[in-house]
mmCIF file of C-alpha atoms in Angstrom:
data_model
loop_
_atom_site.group_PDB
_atom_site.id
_atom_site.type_symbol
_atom_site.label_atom_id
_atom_site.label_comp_id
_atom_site.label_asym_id
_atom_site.label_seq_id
_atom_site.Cartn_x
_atom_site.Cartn_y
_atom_site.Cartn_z
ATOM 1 C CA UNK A 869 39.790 12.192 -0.966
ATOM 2 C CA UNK A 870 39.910 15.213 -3.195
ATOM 3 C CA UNK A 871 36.481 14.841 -4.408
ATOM 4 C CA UNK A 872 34.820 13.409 -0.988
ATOM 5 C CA UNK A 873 35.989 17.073 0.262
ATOM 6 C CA UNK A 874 34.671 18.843 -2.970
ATOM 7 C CA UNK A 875 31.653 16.886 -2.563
ATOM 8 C CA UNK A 876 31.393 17.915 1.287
ATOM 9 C CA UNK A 877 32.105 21.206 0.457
ATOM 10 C CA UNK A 878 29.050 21.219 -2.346
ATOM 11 C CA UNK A 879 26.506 19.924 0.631
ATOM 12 C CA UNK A 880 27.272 22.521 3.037
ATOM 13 C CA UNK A 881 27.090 25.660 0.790
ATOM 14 C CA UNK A 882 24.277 24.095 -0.641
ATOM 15 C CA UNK A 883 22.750 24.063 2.611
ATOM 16 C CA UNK A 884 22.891 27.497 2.966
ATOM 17 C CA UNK A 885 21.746 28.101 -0.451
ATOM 18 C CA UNK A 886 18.455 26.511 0.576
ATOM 19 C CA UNK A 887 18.247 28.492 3.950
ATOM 20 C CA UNK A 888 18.255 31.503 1.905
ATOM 21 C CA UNK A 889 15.472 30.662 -0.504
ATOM 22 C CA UNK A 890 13.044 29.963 2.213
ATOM 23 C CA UNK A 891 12.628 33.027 2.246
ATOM 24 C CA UNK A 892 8.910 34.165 1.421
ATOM 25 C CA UNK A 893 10.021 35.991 -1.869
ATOM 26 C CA UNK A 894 12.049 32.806 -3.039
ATOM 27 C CA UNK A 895 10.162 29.899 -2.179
ATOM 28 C CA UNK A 896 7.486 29.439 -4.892
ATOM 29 C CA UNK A 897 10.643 29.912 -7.028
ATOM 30 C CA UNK A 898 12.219 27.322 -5.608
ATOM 31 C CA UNK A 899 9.300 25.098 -6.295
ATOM 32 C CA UNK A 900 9.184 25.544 -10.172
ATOM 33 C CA UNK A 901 13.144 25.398 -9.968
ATOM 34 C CA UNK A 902 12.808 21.717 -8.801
ATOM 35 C CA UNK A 903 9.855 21.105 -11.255
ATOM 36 C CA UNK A 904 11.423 22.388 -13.837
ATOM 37 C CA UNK A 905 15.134 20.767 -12.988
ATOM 38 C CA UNK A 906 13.513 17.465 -12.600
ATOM 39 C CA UNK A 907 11.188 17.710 -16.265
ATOM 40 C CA UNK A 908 14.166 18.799 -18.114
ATOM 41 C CA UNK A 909 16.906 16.930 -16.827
ATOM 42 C CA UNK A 910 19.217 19.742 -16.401
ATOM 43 C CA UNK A 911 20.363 23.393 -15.859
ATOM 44 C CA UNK A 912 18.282 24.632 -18.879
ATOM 45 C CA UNK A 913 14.949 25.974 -19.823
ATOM 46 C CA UNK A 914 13.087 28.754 -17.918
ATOM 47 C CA UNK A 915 10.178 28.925 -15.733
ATOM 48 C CA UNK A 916 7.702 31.373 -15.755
ATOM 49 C CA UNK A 917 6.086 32.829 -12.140
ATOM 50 C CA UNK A 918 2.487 34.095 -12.423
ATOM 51 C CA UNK A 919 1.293 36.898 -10.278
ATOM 52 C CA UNK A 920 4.592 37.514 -8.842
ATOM 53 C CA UNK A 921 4.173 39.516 -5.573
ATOM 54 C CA UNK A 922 6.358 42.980 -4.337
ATOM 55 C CA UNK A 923 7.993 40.595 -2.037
ATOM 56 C CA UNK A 924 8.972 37.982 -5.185
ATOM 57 C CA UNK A 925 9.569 40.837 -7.571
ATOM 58 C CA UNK A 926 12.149 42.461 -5.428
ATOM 59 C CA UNK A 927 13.656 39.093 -4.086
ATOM 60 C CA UNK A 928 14.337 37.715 -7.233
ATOM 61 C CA UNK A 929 15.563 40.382 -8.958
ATOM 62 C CA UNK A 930 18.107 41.300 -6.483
ATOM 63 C CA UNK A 931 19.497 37.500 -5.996
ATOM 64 C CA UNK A 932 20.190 37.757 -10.030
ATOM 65 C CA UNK A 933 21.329 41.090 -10.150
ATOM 66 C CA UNK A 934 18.428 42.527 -12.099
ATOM 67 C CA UNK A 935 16.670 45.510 -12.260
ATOM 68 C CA UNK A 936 13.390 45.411 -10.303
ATOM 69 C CA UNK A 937 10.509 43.677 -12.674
ATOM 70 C CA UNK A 938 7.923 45.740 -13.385
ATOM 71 C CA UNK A 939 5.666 42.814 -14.762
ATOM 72 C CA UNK A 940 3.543 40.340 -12.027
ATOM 73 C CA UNK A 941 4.983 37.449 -14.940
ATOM 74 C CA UNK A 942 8.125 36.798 -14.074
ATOM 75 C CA UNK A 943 10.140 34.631 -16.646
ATOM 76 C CA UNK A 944 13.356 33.244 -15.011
ATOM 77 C CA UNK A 945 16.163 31.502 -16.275
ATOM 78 C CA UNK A 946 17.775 28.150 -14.687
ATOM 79 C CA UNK A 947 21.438 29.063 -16.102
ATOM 80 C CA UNK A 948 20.404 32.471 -14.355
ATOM 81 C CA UNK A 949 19.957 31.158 -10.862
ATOM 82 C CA UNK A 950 22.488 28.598 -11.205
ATOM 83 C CA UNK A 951 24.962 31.731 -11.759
ATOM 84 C CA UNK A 952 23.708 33.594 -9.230
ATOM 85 C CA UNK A 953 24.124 30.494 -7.121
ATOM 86 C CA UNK A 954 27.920 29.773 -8.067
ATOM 87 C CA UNK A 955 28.772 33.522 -7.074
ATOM 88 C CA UNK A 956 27.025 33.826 -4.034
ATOM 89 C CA UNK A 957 26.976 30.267 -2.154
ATOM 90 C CA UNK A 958 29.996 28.593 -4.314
ATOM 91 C CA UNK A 959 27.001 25.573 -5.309
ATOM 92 C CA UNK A 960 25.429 24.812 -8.202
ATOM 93 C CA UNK A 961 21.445 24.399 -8.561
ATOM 94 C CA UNK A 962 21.081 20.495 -7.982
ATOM 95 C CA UNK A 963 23.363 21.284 -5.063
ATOM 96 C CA UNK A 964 20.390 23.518 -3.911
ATOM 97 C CA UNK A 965 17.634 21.785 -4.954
ATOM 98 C CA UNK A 966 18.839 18.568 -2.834
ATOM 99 C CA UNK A 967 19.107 20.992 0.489
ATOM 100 C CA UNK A 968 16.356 22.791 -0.387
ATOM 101 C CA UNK A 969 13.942 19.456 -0.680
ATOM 102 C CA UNK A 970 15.318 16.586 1.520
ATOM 103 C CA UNK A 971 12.743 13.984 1.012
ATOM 104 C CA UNK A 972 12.083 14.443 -2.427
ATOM 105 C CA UNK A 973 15.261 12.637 -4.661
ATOM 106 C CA UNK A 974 16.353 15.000 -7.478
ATOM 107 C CA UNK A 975 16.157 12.431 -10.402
ATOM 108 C CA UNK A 976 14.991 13.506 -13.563
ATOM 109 C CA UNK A 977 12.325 12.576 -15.689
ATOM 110 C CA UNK A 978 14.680 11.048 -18.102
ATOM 111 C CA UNK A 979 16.565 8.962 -15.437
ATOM 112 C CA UNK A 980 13.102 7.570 -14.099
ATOM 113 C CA UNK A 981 11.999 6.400 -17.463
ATOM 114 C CA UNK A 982 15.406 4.133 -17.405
ATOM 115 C CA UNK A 983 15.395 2.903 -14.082
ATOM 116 C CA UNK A 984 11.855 1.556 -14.631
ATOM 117 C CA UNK A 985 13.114 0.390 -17.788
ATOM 118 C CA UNK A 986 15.676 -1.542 -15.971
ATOM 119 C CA UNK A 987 13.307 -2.559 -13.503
ATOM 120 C CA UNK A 988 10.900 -4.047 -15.632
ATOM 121 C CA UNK A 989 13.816 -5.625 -17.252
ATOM 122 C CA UNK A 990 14.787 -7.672 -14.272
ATOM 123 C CA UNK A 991 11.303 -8.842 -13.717
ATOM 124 C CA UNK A 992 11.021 -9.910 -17.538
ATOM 125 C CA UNK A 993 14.166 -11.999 -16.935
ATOM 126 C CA UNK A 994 13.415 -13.507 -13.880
ATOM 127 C CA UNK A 995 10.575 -14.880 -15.452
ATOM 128 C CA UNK A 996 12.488 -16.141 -18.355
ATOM 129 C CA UNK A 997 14.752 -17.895 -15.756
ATOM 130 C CA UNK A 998 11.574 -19.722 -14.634
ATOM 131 C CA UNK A 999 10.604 -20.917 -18.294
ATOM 132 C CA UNK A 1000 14.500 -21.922 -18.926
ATOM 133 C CA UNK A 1001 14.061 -24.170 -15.787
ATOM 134 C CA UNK A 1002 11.614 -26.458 -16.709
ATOM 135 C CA UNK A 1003 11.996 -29.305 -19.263
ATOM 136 C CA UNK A 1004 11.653 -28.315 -23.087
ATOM 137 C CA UNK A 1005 8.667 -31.133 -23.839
ATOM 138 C CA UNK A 1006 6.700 -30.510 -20.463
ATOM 139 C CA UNK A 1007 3.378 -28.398 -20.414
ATOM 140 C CA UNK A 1008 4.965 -26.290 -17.674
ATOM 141 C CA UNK A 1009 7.478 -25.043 -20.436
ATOM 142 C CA UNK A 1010 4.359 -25.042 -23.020
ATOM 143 C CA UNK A 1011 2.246 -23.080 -20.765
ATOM 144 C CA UNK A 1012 4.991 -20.240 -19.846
ATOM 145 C CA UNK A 1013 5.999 -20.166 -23.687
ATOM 146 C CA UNK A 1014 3.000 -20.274 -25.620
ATOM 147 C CA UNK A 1015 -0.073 -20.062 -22.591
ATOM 148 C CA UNK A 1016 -2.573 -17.375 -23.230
ATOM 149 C CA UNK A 1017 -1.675 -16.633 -19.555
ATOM 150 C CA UNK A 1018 1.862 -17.667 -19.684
ATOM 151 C CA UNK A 1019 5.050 -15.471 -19.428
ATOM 152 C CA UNK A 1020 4.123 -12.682 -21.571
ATOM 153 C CA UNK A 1021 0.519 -11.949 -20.170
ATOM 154 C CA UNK A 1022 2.296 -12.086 -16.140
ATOM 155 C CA UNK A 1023 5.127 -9.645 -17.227
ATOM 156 C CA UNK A 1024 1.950 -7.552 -18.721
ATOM 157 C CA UNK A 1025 0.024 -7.816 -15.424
ATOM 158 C CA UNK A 1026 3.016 -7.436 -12.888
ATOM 159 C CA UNK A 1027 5.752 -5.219 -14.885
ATOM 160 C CA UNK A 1028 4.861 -2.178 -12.731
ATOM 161 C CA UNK A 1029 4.066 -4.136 -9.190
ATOM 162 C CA UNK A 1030 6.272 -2.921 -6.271
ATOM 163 C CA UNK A 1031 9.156 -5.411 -5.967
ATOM 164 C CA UNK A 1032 7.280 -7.573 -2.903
ATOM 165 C CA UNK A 1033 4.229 -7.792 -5.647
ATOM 166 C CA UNK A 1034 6.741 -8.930 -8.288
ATOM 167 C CA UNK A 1035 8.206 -11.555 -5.573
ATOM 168 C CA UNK A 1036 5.277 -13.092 -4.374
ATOM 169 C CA UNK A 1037 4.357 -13.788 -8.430
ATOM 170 C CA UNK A 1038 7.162 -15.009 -9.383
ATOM 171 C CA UNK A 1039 7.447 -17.721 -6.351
ATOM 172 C CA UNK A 1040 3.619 -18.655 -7.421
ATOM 173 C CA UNK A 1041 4.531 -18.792 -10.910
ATOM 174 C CA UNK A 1042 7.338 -20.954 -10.154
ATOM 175 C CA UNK A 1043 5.644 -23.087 -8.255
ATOM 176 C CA UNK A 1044 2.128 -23.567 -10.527
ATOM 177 C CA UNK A 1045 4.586 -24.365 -13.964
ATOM 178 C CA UNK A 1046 6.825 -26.840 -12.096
ATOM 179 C CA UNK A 1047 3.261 -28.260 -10.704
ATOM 180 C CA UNK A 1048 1.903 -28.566 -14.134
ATOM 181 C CA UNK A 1049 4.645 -31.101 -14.707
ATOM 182 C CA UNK A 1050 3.415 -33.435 -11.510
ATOM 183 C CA UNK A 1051 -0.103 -33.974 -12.872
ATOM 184 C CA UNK A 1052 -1.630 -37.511 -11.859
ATOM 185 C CA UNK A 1053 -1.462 -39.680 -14.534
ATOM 186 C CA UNK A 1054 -5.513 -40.172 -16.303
ATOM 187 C CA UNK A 1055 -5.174 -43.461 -14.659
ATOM 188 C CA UNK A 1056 -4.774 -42.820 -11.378
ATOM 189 C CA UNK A 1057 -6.377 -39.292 -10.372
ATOM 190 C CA UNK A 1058 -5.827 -37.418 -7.394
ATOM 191 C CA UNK A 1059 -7.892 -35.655 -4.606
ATOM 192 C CA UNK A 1060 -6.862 -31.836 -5.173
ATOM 193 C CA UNK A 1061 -6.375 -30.978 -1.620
ATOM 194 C CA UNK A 1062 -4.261 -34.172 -0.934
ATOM 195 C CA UNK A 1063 -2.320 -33.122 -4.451
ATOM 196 C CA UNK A 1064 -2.227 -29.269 -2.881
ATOM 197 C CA UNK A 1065 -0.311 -31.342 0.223
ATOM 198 C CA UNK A 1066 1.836 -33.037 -1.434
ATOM 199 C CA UNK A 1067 3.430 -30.547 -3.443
ATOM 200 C CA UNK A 1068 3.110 -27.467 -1.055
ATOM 201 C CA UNK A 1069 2.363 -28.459 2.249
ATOM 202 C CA UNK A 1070 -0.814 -26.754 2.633
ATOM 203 C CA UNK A 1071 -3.871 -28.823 1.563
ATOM 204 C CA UNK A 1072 -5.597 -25.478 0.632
ATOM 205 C CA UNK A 1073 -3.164 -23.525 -1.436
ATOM 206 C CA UNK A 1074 -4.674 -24.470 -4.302
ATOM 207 C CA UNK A 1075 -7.981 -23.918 -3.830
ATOM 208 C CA UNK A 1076 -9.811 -21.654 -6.676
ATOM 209 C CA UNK A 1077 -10.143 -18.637 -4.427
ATOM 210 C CA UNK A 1078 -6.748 -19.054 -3.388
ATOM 211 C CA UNK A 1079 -4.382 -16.951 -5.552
ATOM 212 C CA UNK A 1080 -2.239 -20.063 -6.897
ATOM 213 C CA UNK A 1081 -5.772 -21.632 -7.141
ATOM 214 C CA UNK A 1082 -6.692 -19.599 -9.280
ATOM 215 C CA UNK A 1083 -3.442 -19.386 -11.298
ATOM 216 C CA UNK A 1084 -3.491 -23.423 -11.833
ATOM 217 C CA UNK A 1085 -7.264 -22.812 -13.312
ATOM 218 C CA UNK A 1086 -5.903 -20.569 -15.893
ATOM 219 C CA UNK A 1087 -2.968 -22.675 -17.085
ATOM 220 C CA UNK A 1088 -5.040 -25.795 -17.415
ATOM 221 C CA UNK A 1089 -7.376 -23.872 -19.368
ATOM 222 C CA UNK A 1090 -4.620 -22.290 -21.479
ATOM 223 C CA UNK A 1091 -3.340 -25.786 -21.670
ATOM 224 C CA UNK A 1092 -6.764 -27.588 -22.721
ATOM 225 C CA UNK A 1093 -7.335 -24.035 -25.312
ATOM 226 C CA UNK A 1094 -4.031 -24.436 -26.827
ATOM 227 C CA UNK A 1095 -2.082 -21.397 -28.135
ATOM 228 C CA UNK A 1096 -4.963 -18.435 -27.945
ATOM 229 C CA UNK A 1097 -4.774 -14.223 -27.789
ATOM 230 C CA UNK A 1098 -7.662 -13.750 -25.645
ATOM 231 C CA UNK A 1099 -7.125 -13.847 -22.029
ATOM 232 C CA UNK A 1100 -10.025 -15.312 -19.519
ATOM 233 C CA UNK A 1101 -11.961 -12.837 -17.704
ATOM 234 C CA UNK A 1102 -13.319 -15.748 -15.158
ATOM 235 C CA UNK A 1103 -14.081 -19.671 -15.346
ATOM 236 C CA UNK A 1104 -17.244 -20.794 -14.261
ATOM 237 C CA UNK A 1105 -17.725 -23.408 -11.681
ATOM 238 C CA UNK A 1106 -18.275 -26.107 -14.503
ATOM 239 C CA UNK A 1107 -15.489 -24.768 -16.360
ATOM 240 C CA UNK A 1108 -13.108 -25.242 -13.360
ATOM 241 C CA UNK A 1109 -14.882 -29.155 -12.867
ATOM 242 C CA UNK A 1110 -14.291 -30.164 -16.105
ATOM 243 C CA UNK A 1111 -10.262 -28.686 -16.471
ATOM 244 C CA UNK A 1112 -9.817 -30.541 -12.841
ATOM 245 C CA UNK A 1113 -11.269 -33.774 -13.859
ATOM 246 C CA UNK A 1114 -9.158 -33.530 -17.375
ATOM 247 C CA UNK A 1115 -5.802 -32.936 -15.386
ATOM 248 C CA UNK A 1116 -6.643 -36.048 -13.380
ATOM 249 C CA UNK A 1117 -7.608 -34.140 -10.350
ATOM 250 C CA UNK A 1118 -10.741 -34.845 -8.121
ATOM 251 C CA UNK A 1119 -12.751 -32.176 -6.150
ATOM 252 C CA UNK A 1120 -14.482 -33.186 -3.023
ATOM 253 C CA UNK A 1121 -18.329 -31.913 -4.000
ATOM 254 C CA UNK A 1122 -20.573 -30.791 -0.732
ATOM 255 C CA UNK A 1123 -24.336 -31.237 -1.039
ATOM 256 C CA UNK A 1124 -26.455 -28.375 -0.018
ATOM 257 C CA UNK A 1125 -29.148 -30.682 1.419
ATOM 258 C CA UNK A 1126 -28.528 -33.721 4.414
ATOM 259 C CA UNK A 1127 -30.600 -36.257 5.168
ATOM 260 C CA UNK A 1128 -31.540 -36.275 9.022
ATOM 261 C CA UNK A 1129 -32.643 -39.281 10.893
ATOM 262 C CA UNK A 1130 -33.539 -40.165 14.472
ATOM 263 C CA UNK A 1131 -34.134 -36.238 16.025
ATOM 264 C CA UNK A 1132 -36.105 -36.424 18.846
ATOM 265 C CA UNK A 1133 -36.654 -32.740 18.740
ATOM 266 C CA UNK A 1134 -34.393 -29.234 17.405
ATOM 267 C CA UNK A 1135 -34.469 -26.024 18.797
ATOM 268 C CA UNK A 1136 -33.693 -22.533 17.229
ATOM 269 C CA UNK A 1137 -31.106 -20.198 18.488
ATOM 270 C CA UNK A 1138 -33.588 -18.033 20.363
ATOM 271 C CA UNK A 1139 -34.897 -20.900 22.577
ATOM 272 C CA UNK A 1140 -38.055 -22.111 20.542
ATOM 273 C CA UNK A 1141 -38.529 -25.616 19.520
ATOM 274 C CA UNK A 1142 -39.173 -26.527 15.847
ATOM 275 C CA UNK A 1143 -41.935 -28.841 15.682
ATOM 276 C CA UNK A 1144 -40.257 -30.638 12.489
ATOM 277 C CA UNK A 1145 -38.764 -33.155 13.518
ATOM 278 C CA UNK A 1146 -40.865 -34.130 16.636
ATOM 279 C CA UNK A 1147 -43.727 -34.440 13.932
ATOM 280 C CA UNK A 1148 -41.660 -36.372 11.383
ATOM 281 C CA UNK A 1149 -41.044 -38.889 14.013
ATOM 282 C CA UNK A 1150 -38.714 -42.055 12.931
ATOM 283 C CA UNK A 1151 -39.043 -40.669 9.309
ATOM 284 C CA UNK A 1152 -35.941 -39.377 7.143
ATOM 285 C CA UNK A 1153 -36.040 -35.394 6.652
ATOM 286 C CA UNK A 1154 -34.546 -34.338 3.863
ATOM 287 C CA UNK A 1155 -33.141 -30.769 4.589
ATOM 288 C CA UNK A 1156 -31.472 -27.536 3.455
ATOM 289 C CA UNK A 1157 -27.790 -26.687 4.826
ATOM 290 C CA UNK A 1158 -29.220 -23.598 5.607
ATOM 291 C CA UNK A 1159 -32.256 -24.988 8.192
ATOM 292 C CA UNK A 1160 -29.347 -26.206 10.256
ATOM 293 C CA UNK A 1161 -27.516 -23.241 10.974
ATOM 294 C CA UNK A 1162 -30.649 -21.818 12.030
ATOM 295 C CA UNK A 1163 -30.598 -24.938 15.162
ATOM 296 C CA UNK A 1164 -29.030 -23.595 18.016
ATOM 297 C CA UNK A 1165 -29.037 -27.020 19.648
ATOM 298 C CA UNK A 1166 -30.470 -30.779 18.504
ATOM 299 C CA UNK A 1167 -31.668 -33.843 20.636
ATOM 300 C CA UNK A 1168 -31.426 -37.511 19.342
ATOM 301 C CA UNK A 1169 -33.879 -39.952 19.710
ATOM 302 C CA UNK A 1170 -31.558 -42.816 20.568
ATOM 303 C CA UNK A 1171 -28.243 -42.630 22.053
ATOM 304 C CA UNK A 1172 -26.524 -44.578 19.735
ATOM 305 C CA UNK A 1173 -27.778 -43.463 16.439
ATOM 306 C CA UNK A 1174 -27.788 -39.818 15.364
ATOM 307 C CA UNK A 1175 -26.459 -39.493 11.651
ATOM 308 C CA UNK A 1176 -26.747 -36.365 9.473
ATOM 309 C CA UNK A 1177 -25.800 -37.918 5.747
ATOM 310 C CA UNK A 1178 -24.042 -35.718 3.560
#
């Protein structure tokens, strides 16, 4: 109770303290006060005020109890103010400094170097609790352990991601290592978006633009490379093919040409007709994706026949 008063007591006169250095002649002061406070760590050091003006010259000095400064280049002390601040408003400096700047927090320099330590810290070990999950033989442990992109190249990349960043990893990380574990067997392979389903429910998520697509291309690579120090930039579309077909899973390949049978007639978007396939007749036209999205609408020949091939 004592010290919730004393601490009470410390906000309100520090309050005040900050009402009175608002005060045109204090308030650049107050500025390189919390600079300085904040670098430093504590009630030490001086700061220096350039091009003081008659306003700051003759505030300053009488708040410390100084003679007027005859110099623009004011060098001030923070024991000084902190003095000054003890005899006139019963607070000390950080007691000022807090009223005085509300929605900045008064932690120093040294203090934010250790909590980011211990932030980092927690995100290092919550990876490590990922590894320690999985089985000691299984390439899921192999990859987070030894994988060029394994645990020690994601704390690297994410160390200093805001704590949703550092969330959303770590549940894709968790999910890709204990994946790496379900691989189909070389014997029987598996369609990749019916393996996406049946291990996440979406039979997208792991599709190589997706980001846990794109994580599972890297730790079959790292897995195929073995133990390696340099990190992929990018894998190539044949690159990807061939570490899918290894790991026993199948892509679903789109051609970019169809073969088109049985058109009676097309026309564009704007209304015209292409001639096409009114002058290839019963014949098979072998055609770019591309000439179809330019159809706006098609007619078939026959009503029960009309097959584009892919």
């Amino acid at each position: 109770m004592e010290f919730e008063v004393s601490n009470q007591s410390g906000q309100h006169a520090g309050k005040k303290a900050a009402e009175f250095f608002t005060r045109p002649g204090l308030s650049r002061l107050a500025v390189k006060l919390y600079e300085k406070y904040i670098e430093v760590g504590q009630v030490g050091g001086q700061v220096i005020l350039m091009d003081a003006t008659v306003d700051e010259r003759r505030d300053i000095a009488s708040f410390l109890g100084k003679p007027l400064y005859a110099d623009t280049r004011l060098k001030v002390r923070l024991k000084d103010v902190e003095k000054a601040l003890e005899h006139s408003f019963q607070c000390t400096l950080p007691d000022m400094l807090r009223a005085h700047f509300p929605d900045k927090e008064l932690v120093t320099r040294a203090q934010q170097r250790a909590d980011h330590a211990i932030y980092q810290a927690h995100f290092r070990s919550a990876l490590s609790s990922i590894t320690a999950e999985l089985p000691l033989e299984s390439r899921g442990r192999y990859w987070m352990e030894q994988g060029t992109h394994g645990q020690e190249w994601l704390f690297s990349r994410y160390k200093n991601a805001k704590a949703e960043e550092q969330e959303r990893q770590l549940q894709l990380v968790r999910y890709i290592a204990h994946l790496l574990n379900q691989l189909p067997q070389p014997d029987a392979p598996q369609r990749l978006a019916l393996f996406a389903q049946r291990t996440s429910g979406d039979p997208h998520t792991l599709d190589p633009d997706r980001p846990a697509g794109r994580l599972l291309l890297l730790a079959l690579n790292d897995l195929m490379q073995g133990a390696s120090d340099t990190a992929v930039a990018q894998i190539d579309r044949e690159q990807a093919l061939r570490l899918y077909g290894d790991a026993g899973l199948l892509i679903d390949t789109i051609s970019s040409s169809v073969a088109v049978f049985n058109l009676a007639g097309a026309v564009y978007h704007n209304g015209d007709p292409d001639q096409l396939p009114v002058v290839a007749g019963r014949r098979v036209l072998l055609l770019p994706l591309s000439q179809l999205l330019e159809w706006g609408d098609v007619l078939p020949a026959r009503t029960d026949i009309f097959v584009f091939e892919n």
